[in-house]
Amino acid sequence: MKGGSQMDAEIQQRIEASFARQGAMQTMGAELTRVSHKLVEIELPFHEKLTQQHGFLHAGVISAALDTACGYAAYTVIEPDTSVLTIEFKVNMMSPGRGERFLFRGEIIKPGSTIIVADGRGYALGDGPAKLIASMTSTMMVMRGREDIRE
Amino acid sequence: MKGGSQMDAEIQQRIEASFARQGAMQTMGAELTRVSHKLVEIELPFHEKLTQQHGFLHAGVISAALDTACGYAAYTVIEPDTSVLTIEFKVNMMSPGRGERFLFRGEIIKPGSTIIVADGRGYALGDGPAKLIASMTSTMMVMRGREDIRE
Amino acid sequence: MKGGSQMDAEIQQRIEASFARQGAMQTMGAELTRVSHKLVEIELPFHEKLTQQHGFLHAGVISAALDTACGYAAYTVIEPDTSVLTIEFKVNMMSPGRGERFLFRGEIIKPGSTIIVADGRGYALGDGPAKLIASMTSTMMVMRGREDIRE
Amino acid sequence: MKGGSQMDAEIQQRIEASFARQGAMQTMGAELTRVSHKLVEIELPFHEKLTQQHGFLHAGVISAALDTACGYAAYTVIEPDTSVLTIEFKVNMMSPGRGERFLFRGEIIKPGSTIIVADGRGYALGDGPAKLIASMTSTMMVMRGREDIRE
């Protein structure tokens, strides 16, 4: 995994450990492929267990990967003893989720002390240039003193 | 499964067959539990393979179930030779996805000839009253003459 | 203006006074027509100063009225020494803003202690039944100890 | 007004003429300040007739300006005999609308033949660097053969 040059090793380890605890990410076969300041990427090979009725990647799977990428991008800007919860997100599906492999990037656009806003972009990877398949805006809340959602 | 009294058997069969083709719904262990005019429900038992890092149901799983319920609610108002594609949705996460079983309802609020809008609500089911955990608004486009997304 | 039977007079007065301070509501010619627990309505006569290029009510005007109705609906569930700020909203435009008079209703669906979620609906009023023209979901944050946004 | 070097003069004139017909933009005192391929900017001086109750620019005014910028950005990628309608948008309010002047930029991120998606950003301008106050994602539909919404 690529770690951004400015990334604190502790933050990177926290994100990796947290990602590994996500049952849904394991079920989906998702990999954490990049962690840098304000930006996290997740990749996912296509699998028919992740499809909607037309055989494309399910919009919910796309949402899960983008939400996760945005959430960990937020982890790179918060204090180590805090966490974040997703309040809401919006996803635009721009092209059918067709491809062999997918890349999902979450990037912080507003690193507030209480509310954090991230943009996410999903791409289908293949022989040609990456194809934009989805776009997310996600709003998260910084949580303090909540042991149950610490990691 | 409960079928609404006004529901055409053909529409119901189309939705059931389409639901069965969704790899993601099978992976999630989701069941189609109600199909009636403009309204579809899906239920889901909790499983740790569907969790985020704090052990709650992943927001992406919640999105997948709500998007699917909204999509099939749209199937109850379109012509049999057309289909729908999700253009975009927004989900608000209102309470952590904690519970043994979840109910996701999609309901059509604007049955247009080109654009269909649905509202979705997700609930955690248990001993007490159902607890609202998430709310979706979904925008779908009616697709005509596209063989690849017919079902 | 109709006041809901369960409404505290103090809350109603606070909302009326706050509404009166909104330059944008005055500019739009908007009236506060109903305040009850968790629900606020605003009405607006059509005026060409509020139009987009096709002569319909501008989506931004619709958003302003819905955001305001949702915001004051939140005022009915918060403590008197707190206020709310809109974090984000999503609006679906369902029919062109055509009509002589419009009604905008905001209703609280999640009255949290930190995050409040409201649904808004906009209608064109005329001779026949009210026509749904827009739907909003709004996320607000409860603000404490901020003198600058007290009212 | 700055016109992008690659911009067709006819498209630019169409956008200027259409903008001039928007009652809401005139009421707000908005100016069209940049039209280039896939990107349009609108500027707005602060005025108390545009405020919410705390004296900041109303979220609905911000939405109106962003929606308009996104809509005309779409005009730069459609055929001259078509138009666009906003289906829905989502706005995140990142900082209070405080400032003397505001800039709103709409940029096309998905120029589809039926559905167009744009991102909008709103900034408060002043002595220092521009401050991001709002972010929009807007979904528009290309309209063909509708005389009533031609311009």
XYZ file of C-alpha atoms in Angstrom:
604
model
C 0.000 0.000 0.000
C 1.190 3.455 -0.838
C 1.479 5.728 2.155
C 1.650 9.441 1.544
C 4.988 11.010 2.418
C 3.468 13.316 5.000
C 1.466 10.552 6.643
C 1.989 9.750 10.260
C 2.720 6.019 10.646
C 0.354 5.833 13.597
C -2.551 7.186 11.580
C -1.788 4.769 8.783
C -1.736 1.822 11.190
C -4.976 2.933 12.784
C -6.676 3.052 9.386
C -5.303 -0.311 8.300
C -6.415 -1.955 11.553
C -9.842 -0.383 11.343
C -10.271 -1.360 7.692
C -9.398 -4.958 8.577
C -12.260 -5.025 11.092
C -14.856 -4.137 8.467
C -16.778 -7.301 7.688
C -18.366 -5.642 4.677
C -15.003 -4.720 3.119
C -13.778 -8.304 3.522
C -17.002 -9.675 2.048
C -16.561 -7.368 -0.920
C -12.896 -8.299 -1.413
C -11.877 -4.647 -1.056
C -8.280 -3.575 -0.511
C -6.949 -0.403 1.041
C -4.428 0.750 -1.578
C -3.522 4.319 -0.656
C -3.511 6.401 2.505
C -2.231 9.944 2.378
C -3.114 13.218 4.051
C -6.825 13.913 3.331
C -6.985 11.191 0.675
C -7.662 7.444 0.802
C -8.119 4.918 -2.007
C -9.748 1.508 -2.020
C -9.689 -0.994 -4.871
C -12.067 -3.797 -5.648
C -12.005 -6.565 -8.227
C -15.315 -7.284 -9.953
C -17.162 -10.318 -8.600
C -20.653 -11.526 -9.441
C -21.504 -11.714 -5.758
C -21.483 -7.900 -5.826
C -23.896 -7.355 -8.693
C -27.332 -5.899 -9.235
C -29.833 -7.536 -11.581
C -28.150 -6.470 -14.836
C -24.799 -7.883 -13.795
C -23.175 -4.520 -12.984
C -21.562 -3.613 -9.677
C -24.417 -2.829 -7.262
C -24.895 0.854 -6.410
C -24.796 -0.177 -2.751
C -21.384 -1.765 -3.189
C -20.150 1.395 -4.905
C -21.578 3.388 -1.991
C -19.947 1.123 0.572
C -16.522 1.535 -1.007
C -16.867 5.315 -1.447
C -18.221 5.785 2.079
C -15.298 3.794 3.453
C -12.733 5.745 1.445
C -14.273 9.041 2.581
C -14.408 7.864 6.197
C -10.731 6.930 6.312
C -9.758 10.127 4.539
C -11.428 11.812 7.527
C -9.302 9.673 9.887
C -6.230 11.410 8.454
C -7.404 14.819 9.715
C -8.878 14.015 13.165
C -7.247 13.647 16.561
C -6.228 10.075 17.470
C -8.720 9.845 20.348
C -11.704 10.792 18.193
C -13.594 8.974 15.476
C -16.106 9.845 12.759
C -19.626 8.735 11.918
C -21.249 9.216 8.515
C -24.261 11.500 8.877
C -25.302 11.328 5.251
C -24.023 10.954 1.722
C -25.223 11.436 -1.820
C -24.021 9.347 -4.738
C -24.427 10.015 -8.438
C -24.148 6.930 -10.614
C -22.592 8.150 -13.846
C -21.940 4.982 -15.769
C -22.887 1.354 -15.162
C -20.469 -0.465 -12.841
C -18.917 -2.507 -15.621
C -15.281 -3.525 -15.456
C -12.742 -5.920 -14.027
C -11.446 -3.712 -11.285
C -12.608 -0.533 -9.571
C -10.892 2.312 -7.767
C -12.621 4.435 -5.125
C -11.061 7.646 -3.850
C -12.204 9.711 -0.888
C -10.828 13.214 -0.416
C -11.488 15.729 2.346
C -12.773 19.061 1.100
C -13.762 20.557 4.459
C -11.823 19.354 7.515
C -13.967 20.934 10.233
C -13.604 20.339 13.949
C -17.165 18.976 14.188
C -18.337 18.377 10.624
C -16.095 16.967 7.912
C -17.092 16.936 4.248
C -15.499 14.622 1.698
C -15.841 14.060 -2.018
C -15.561 10.557 -3.396
C -15.026 9.381 -6.957
C -15.352 5.830 -8.272
C -13.629 4.598 -11.434
C -13.727 1.448 -13.541
C -10.191 0.388 -14.413
C -9.250 -1.468 -17.563
C -7.041 -1.239 -20.617
C -7.951 2.322 -21.478
C -8.205 5.374 -19.260
C -10.053 5.039 -15.950
C -13.788 5.613 -16.441
C -15.687 7.714 -13.899
C -18.638 5.641 -12.701
C -19.767 7.422 -9.536
C -19.372 10.563 -7.465
C -20.137 10.984 -3.747
C -20.386 13.856 -1.323
C -20.264 12.652 2.264
C -20.893 14.520 5.512
C -19.341 13.101 8.669
C -19.438 14.084 12.322
C -16.405 13.957 14.587
C -17.187 11.829 17.659
C -15.448 12.424 20.975
C -15.552 10.252 24.092
C -17.465 7.413 22.497
C -15.657 4.204 23.439
C -17.983 2.092 21.297
C -16.889 3.753 18.107
C -13.263 4.452 18.981
C -11.563 2.469 16.218
C -44.071 -12.823 0.619
C -46.973 -10.452 0.896
C -48.281 -9.224 -2.435
C -50.423 -6.119 -2.485
C -54.024 -6.756 -3.469
C -53.815 -4.464 -6.474
C -50.587 -5.987 -7.705
C -50.414 -7.570 -11.078
C -49.027 -11.127 -10.773
C -46.796 -10.523 -13.771
C -45.152 -7.509 -12.174
C -44.650 -9.430 -8.961
C -42.998 -12.318 -10.812
C -40.777 -9.940 -12.741
C -39.570 -8.346 -9.515
C -38.997 -11.680 -7.792
C -37.013 -13.026 -10.739
C -34.966 -9.845 -10.991
C -34.273 -9.801 -7.250
C -33.054 -13.405 -7.448
C -30.467 -12.361 -10.064
C -28.890 -9.779 -7.761
C -25.621 -11.251 -6.538
C -25.313 -8.499 -3.937
C -28.728 -9.254 -2.408
C -27.829 -12.951 -2.115
C -24.454 -12.108 -0.591
C -26.199 -9.908 1.947
C -28.831 -12.545 2.769
C -31.611 -10.124 1.839
C -35.197 -11.275 1.296
C -37.929 -9.616 -0.725
C -40.812 -9.556 1.774
C -43.431 -7.249 0.283
C -44.382 -6.067 -3.180
C -47.366 -3.811 -3.604
C -48.268 -0.910 -5.867
C -45.540 1.770 -5.462
C -44.097 0.062 -2.383
C -41.520 -2.706 -1.886
C -39.941 -4.064 1.290
C -36.746 -6.003 1.813
C -35.612 -7.618 5.064
C -32.142 -8.524 6.189
C -30.846 -10.411 9.226
C -27.770 -8.937 10.886
C -24.516 -10.683 9.993
C -20.977 -9.682 10.860
C -19.960 -10.030 7.222
C -22.010 -6.866 6.631
C -20.411 -4.615 9.226
C -18.306 -1.493 9.336
C -15.434 -1.114 11.795
C -17.589 -0.549 14.892
C -19.624 -3.692 14.288
C -22.741 -1.918 12.988
C -24.420 -2.607 9.670
C -22.302 -0.859 6.997
C -23.827 2.299 5.492
C -23.174 0.761 2.082
C -25.231 -2.299 2.959
C -28.039 -0.044 4.154
C -27.745 1.862 0.869
C -27.782 -1.334 -1.179
C -30.985 -2.542 0.481
C -32.721 0.842 0.230
C -31.652 1.347 -3.387
C -32.982 -2.113 -4.249
C -36.303 -1.504 -2.479
C -36.697 1.844 -4.256
C -35.762 0.300 -7.593
C -38.374 -2.441 -7.374
C -40.981 -0.009 -6.127
C -40.318 1.754 -9.449
C -40.866 -1.563 -11.296
C -44.465 -1.507 -10.037
C -45.219 1.710 -11.936
C -43.366 1.235 -15.257
C -44.358 -0.531 -18.455
C -43.270 -4.192 -18.676
C -40.896 -3.551 -21.593
C -38.995 -0.801 -19.778
C -36.568 -0.833 -16.878
C -35.055 1.700 -14.485
C -31.543 2.813 -13.647
C -30.597 4.672 -10.469
C -29.248 8.103 -11.378
C -28.463 9.160 -7.837
C -29.517 8.784 -4.235
C -28.947 10.438 -0.888
C -29.005 8.564 2.396
C -29.203 9.983 5.895
C -27.907 7.668 8.603
C -30.042 8.406 11.646
C -28.989 5.763 14.124
C -26.234 3.159 14.122
C -27.190 -0.027 12.271
C -27.547 -2.061 15.444
C -30.081 -4.886 15.636
C -30.880 -8.468 14.775
C -33.005 -7.784 11.757
C -33.613 -4.843 9.460
C -36.494 -3.724 7.271
C -36.017 -1.509 4.209
C -39.001 0.086 2.479
C -38.986 1.900 -0.853
C -41.988 3.978 -1.855
C -42.629 5.937 -5.042
C -43.395 9.594 -4.470
C -43.162 10.779 -8.093
C -44.004 8.212 -10.788
C -42.908 10.176 -13.840
C -42.683 8.834 -17.369
C -38.942 9.581 -17.560
C -37.832 10.334 -14.009
C -39.111 8.438 -10.975
C -38.441 9.588 -7.411
C -38.687 7.270 -4.418
C -38.295 7.639 -0.686
C -36.729 4.828 1.310
C -36.731 4.178 5.029
C -34.626 1.638 6.937
C -35.587 0.254 10.344
C -33.924 -1.929 12.952
C -36.394 -4.540 14.167
C -36.357 -6.041 17.644
C -38.489 -6.502 20.733
C -39.650 -2.892 20.908
C -40.964 -0.633 18.176
C -39.062 -0.503 14.890
C -36.252 2.051 15.084
C -35.632 4.374 12.120
C -31.975 4.018 11.154
C -31.823 5.546 7.684
C -33.714 7.569 5.100
C -33.103 7.687 1.341
C -34.298 9.764 -1.563
C -33.589 8.079 -4.871
C -33.872 9.397 -8.424
C -34.268 6.840 -11.195
C -34.528 7.080 -14.963
C -36.896 4.956 -17.029
C -34.950 3.075 -19.709
C -36.554 2.070 -22.996
C -35.152 -0.210 -25.684
C -32.085 -1.249 -23.714
C -31.866 -5.038 -23.963
C -28.895 -5.189 -21.614
C -30.858 -3.834 -18.696
C -34.249 -5.317 -19.521
C -34.797 -7.382 -16.362
C -51.199 32.098 11.316
C -52.265 28.751 12.638
C -50.449 27.657 15.765
C -50.515 23.981 16.683
C -52.449 23.248 19.859
C -49.426 21.766 21.590
C -47.177 24.670 20.662
C -45.527 26.708 23.331
C -46.313 30.401 22.797
C -42.700 31.305 23.469
C -41.435 29.015 20.722
C -43.980 30.424 18.317
C -42.937 33.978 19.106
C -39.286 33.109 18.707
C -39.945 31.643 15.268
C -42.071 34.585 14.156
C -39.446 37.086 15.296
C -36.655 35.143 13.626
C -38.615 34.777 10.382
C -39.215 38.527 10.343
C -35.441 39.115 10.441
C -34.847 37.082 7.274
C -34.152 39.544 4.491
C -34.507 36.775 1.914
C -37.996 35.793 3.096
C -39.141 39.420 2.907
C -37.624 39.823 -0.537
C -39.466 36.702 -1.659
C -42.770 37.840 -0.146
C -42.944 34.665 1.959
C -45.351 34.296 4.866
C -45.120 32.015 7.864
C -48.537 30.341 7.856
C -48.297 27.432 10.282
C -46.162 26.560 13.283
C -46.865 23.366 15.170
C -44.758 20.772 16.957
C -42.170 19.446 14.453
C -43.938 21.093 11.504
C -43.771 24.531 9.923
C -45.378 25.877 6.751
C -44.494 28.870 4.609
C -46.540 30.236 1.719
C -45.435 32.314 -1.204
C -47.345 34.041 -3.995
C -45.832 33.730 -7.452
C -43.923 36.780 -8.615
C -41.792 37.220 -11.716
C -38.941 38.556 -9.610
C -38.549 34.970 -8.355
C -38.277 33.202 -11.695
C -35.701 31.266 -13.661
C -35.304 31.703 -17.400
C -38.452 29.802 -18.396
C -40.654 31.854 -16.118
C -41.079 29.191 -13.422
C -40.292 29.655 -9.752
C -36.491 29.400 -9.431
C -35.166 26.203 -7.837
C -33.179 28.406 -5.463
C -36.333 30.147 -4.299
C -37.962 26.763 -3.732
C -34.861 25.720 -1.795
C -34.889 28.889 0.285
C -38.498 28.377 1.311
C -38.052 24.675 2.073
C -34.813 25.263 3.995
C -36.544 27.939 6.057
C -39.567 25.734 6.788
C -37.273 22.854 7.814
C -35.148 25.174 9.958
C -38.100 26.521 11.922
C -39.556 23.039 12.291
C -36.250 22.294 14.047
C -36.782 25.335 16.299
C -39.871 23.579 17.691
C -37.790 20.690 19.063
C -34.655 22.435 20.407
C -33.964 24.141 23.735
C -34.648 27.915 23.779
C -30.977 28.798 24.306
C -29.796 26.830 21.274
C -30.124 27.377 17.549
C -29.649 25.350 14.377
C -27.491 25.678 11.286
C -28.167 23.883 8.017
C -25.295 21.522 7.254
C -26.639 20.328 3.940
C -29.806 19.621 2.012
C -30.915 17.839 -1.120
C -33.854 18.944 -3.221
C -35.672 17.023 -5.932
C -37.544 19.191 -8.395
C -40.567 17.150 -9.405
C -42.605 19.546 -11.485
C -41.915 23.014 -12.835
C -42.669 25.773 -10.319
C -45.782 26.909 -12.117
C -48.712 28.348 -10.171
C -50.156 31.368 -8.431
C -49.283 30.387 -4.904
C -46.966 27.869 -3.288
C -46.913 26.037 0.028
C -43.713 24.749 1.623
C -43.836 22.366 4.580
C -40.911 21.302 6.763
C -41.306 18.355 9.096
C -38.839 16.874 11.572
C -38.175 13.178 11.045
C -35.192 12.810 13.396
C -35.063 15.209 16.361
C -31.547 14.399 17.603
C -29.690 16.273 20.316
C -26.875 17.190 17.904
C -28.145 16.397 14.414
C -31.706 17.059 13.290
C -33.112 15.722 10.026
C -36.174 17.202 8.340
C -38.182 16.437 5.241
C -39.636 19.258 3.209
C -42.322 19.244 0.543
C -43.261 22.053 -1.806
C -46.668 22.339 -3.500
C -48.210 24.551 -6.157
C -51.658 25.655 -5.041
C -54.494 26.424 -7.403
C -58.043 25.440 -8.237
C -57.440 21.707 -8.185
C -55.549 19.591 -5.686
C -52.150 20.804 -4.498
C -49.406 19.663 -6.879
C -46.137 18.339 -5.468
C -43.313 20.333 -7.066
C -40.329 19.603 -4.838
C -39.038 17.434 -2.019
C -36.157 18.205 0.366
C -34.181 16.326 2.954
C -32.282 18.684 5.230
C -29.618 17.970 7.853
C -29.139 20.548 10.589
C -26.765 20.843 13.513
C -27.831 22.104 16.930
C -25.621 25.030 17.979
C -24.976 25.829 21.626
C -23.269 28.902 23.074
C -23.024 30.794 19.800
C -24.281 34.303 20.476
C -23.956 35.260 16.827
C -26.531 32.756 15.695
C -28.817 32.813 18.737
C -32.060 33.905 17.087
C -17.354 39.125 -18.814
C -14.599 36.677 -19.542
C -15.392 34.249 -22.311
C -13.352 31.083 -22.600
C -11.163 30.966 -25.692
C -12.824 27.815 -26.976
C -16.316 29.165 -26.452
C -18.662 29.499 -29.333
C -20.008 33.069 -29.475
C -23.503 31.750 -30.125
C -23.479 29.685 -26.963
C -22.198 32.623 -24.973
C -24.952 34.879 -26.313
C -27.590 32.276 -25.592
C -26.425 32.013 -21.977
C -26.260 35.780 -21.518
C -29.744 36.250 -22.939
C -31.145 33.447 -20.820
C -29.465 34.747 -17.665
C -30.971 38.188 -18.304
C -34.447 36.644 -18.324
C -34.046 35.199 -14.825
C -36.080 37.361 -12.477
C -34.452 35.713 -9.479
C -30.922 36.556 -10.652
C -31.893 40.192 -11.152
C -33.558 40.325 -7.755
C -30.392 38.920 -6.206
C -28.141 41.354 -8.057
C -26.192 38.460 -9.595
C -23.816 38.926 -12.514
C -22.634 36.389 -15.049
C -18.861 36.834 -14.910
C -17.401 33.872 -16.776
C -18.568 31.471 -19.465
C -16.188 28.874 -20.781
C -16.482 25.295 -21.977
C -18.091 23.254 -19.165
C -17.619 26.066 -16.642
C -19.676 29.111 -15.683
C -19.205 31.634 -12.891
C -21.653 34.016 -11.262
C -20.811 36.750 -8.771
C -22.997 38.395 -6.189
C -22.428 41.324 -3.855
C -23.721 40.859 -0.316
C -27.040 42.571 0.379
C -29.219 42.360 3.473
C -32.241 41.559 1.311
C -30.586 38.165 0.732
C -30.036 37.135 4.342
C -31.291 34.508 6.736
C -32.045 35.330 10.368
C -28.419 35.600 11.507
C -27.539 38.083 8.788
C -25.620 35.627 6.590
C -26.364 34.936 2.943
C -29.413 32.636 2.857
C -28.747 29.015 1.927
C -31.474 29.366 -0.682
C -29.679 32.286 -2.307
C -26.469 30.249 -2.352
C -28.437 27.391 -3.919
C -30.001 29.670 -6.517
C -26.618 30.987 -7.620
C -24.986 27.551 -7.700
C -27.930 25.972 -9.518
C -27.794 28.751 -12.110
C -24.027 28.400 -12.600
C -24.385 24.625 -12.990
C -27.302 25.037 -15.397
C -25.421 27.376 -17.710
C -22.325 25.206 -17.538
C -24.619 22.528 -18.964
C -25.673 24.928 -21.745
C -22.054 24.887 -22.951
C -22.205 21.147 -23.696
C -25.713 20.679 -25.163
C -27.039 21.139 -28.687
C -28.467 24.607 -29.439
C -32.011 23.287 -29.926
C -32.118 21.568 -26.533
C -32.319 22.855 -22.989
C -31.800 21.466 -19.495
C -33.957 21.131 -16.398
C -32.593 20.581 -12.905
C -33.804 17.235 -11.598
C -32.199 17.547 -8.196
C -29.250 18.987 -6.338
C -27.525 18.651 -3.009
C -25.733 21.500 -1.285
C -23.309 21.346 1.625
C -23.010 24.573 3.572
C -19.427 24.678 4.768
C -19.092 28.101 6.296
C -21.585 30.855 7.056
C -22.308 33.090 4.062
C -20.372 36.029 5.461
C -18.575 38.427 3.142
C -18.874 41.389 0.828
C -18.915 39.491 -2.423
C -19.440 35.890 -3.454
C -18.338 33.765 -6.380
C -20.263 30.712 -7.568
C -18.750 28.284 -10.062
C -20.536 25.454 -11.859
C -18.509 22.821 -13.660
C -19.675 19.845 -15.705
C -18.291 16.528 -14.505
C -20.497 14.240 -16.595
C -21.723 15.621 -19.930
C -24.203 12.868 -20.818
C -26.631 12.934 -23.727
C -29.622 12.627 -21.385
C -28.306 13.259 -17.880
C -25.700 15.906 -17.064
C -23.972 16.114 -13.697
C -22.264 19.265 -12.454
C -20.320 20.241 -9.373
C -20.707 23.721 -7.953
C -18.560 25.600 -5.467
C -19.395 28.833 -3.686
C -16.759 31.183 -2.256
C -16.773 34.308 -0.111
C -14.376 36.876 -1.581
C -12.500 39.446 0.458
C -9.027 40.651 1.259
C -7.542 37.219 1.898
C -7.896 34.015 -0.107
C -11.367 33.027 -1.296
C -13.183 31.036 1.405
C -15.171 27.946 0.401
C -18.696 28.373 1.764
C -20.712 25.786 -0.148
C -20.501 22.803 -2.458
C -23.218 21.484 -4.798
C -23.757 18.424 -6.912
C -26.500 18.950 -9.460
C -28.236 16.502 -11.770
C -29.866 17.895 -14.892
C -31.876 16.374 -17.704
C -31.477 17.369 -21.339
C -34.842 18.437 -22.772
C -35.630 18.100 -26.454
C -38.608 19.472 -28.356
C -40.001 21.502 -25.469
C -40.767 24.966 -26.814
C -41.742 26.233 -23.360
C -38.290 25.732 -21.949
C -36.235 26.438 -25.076
C -34.172 29.370 -23.795
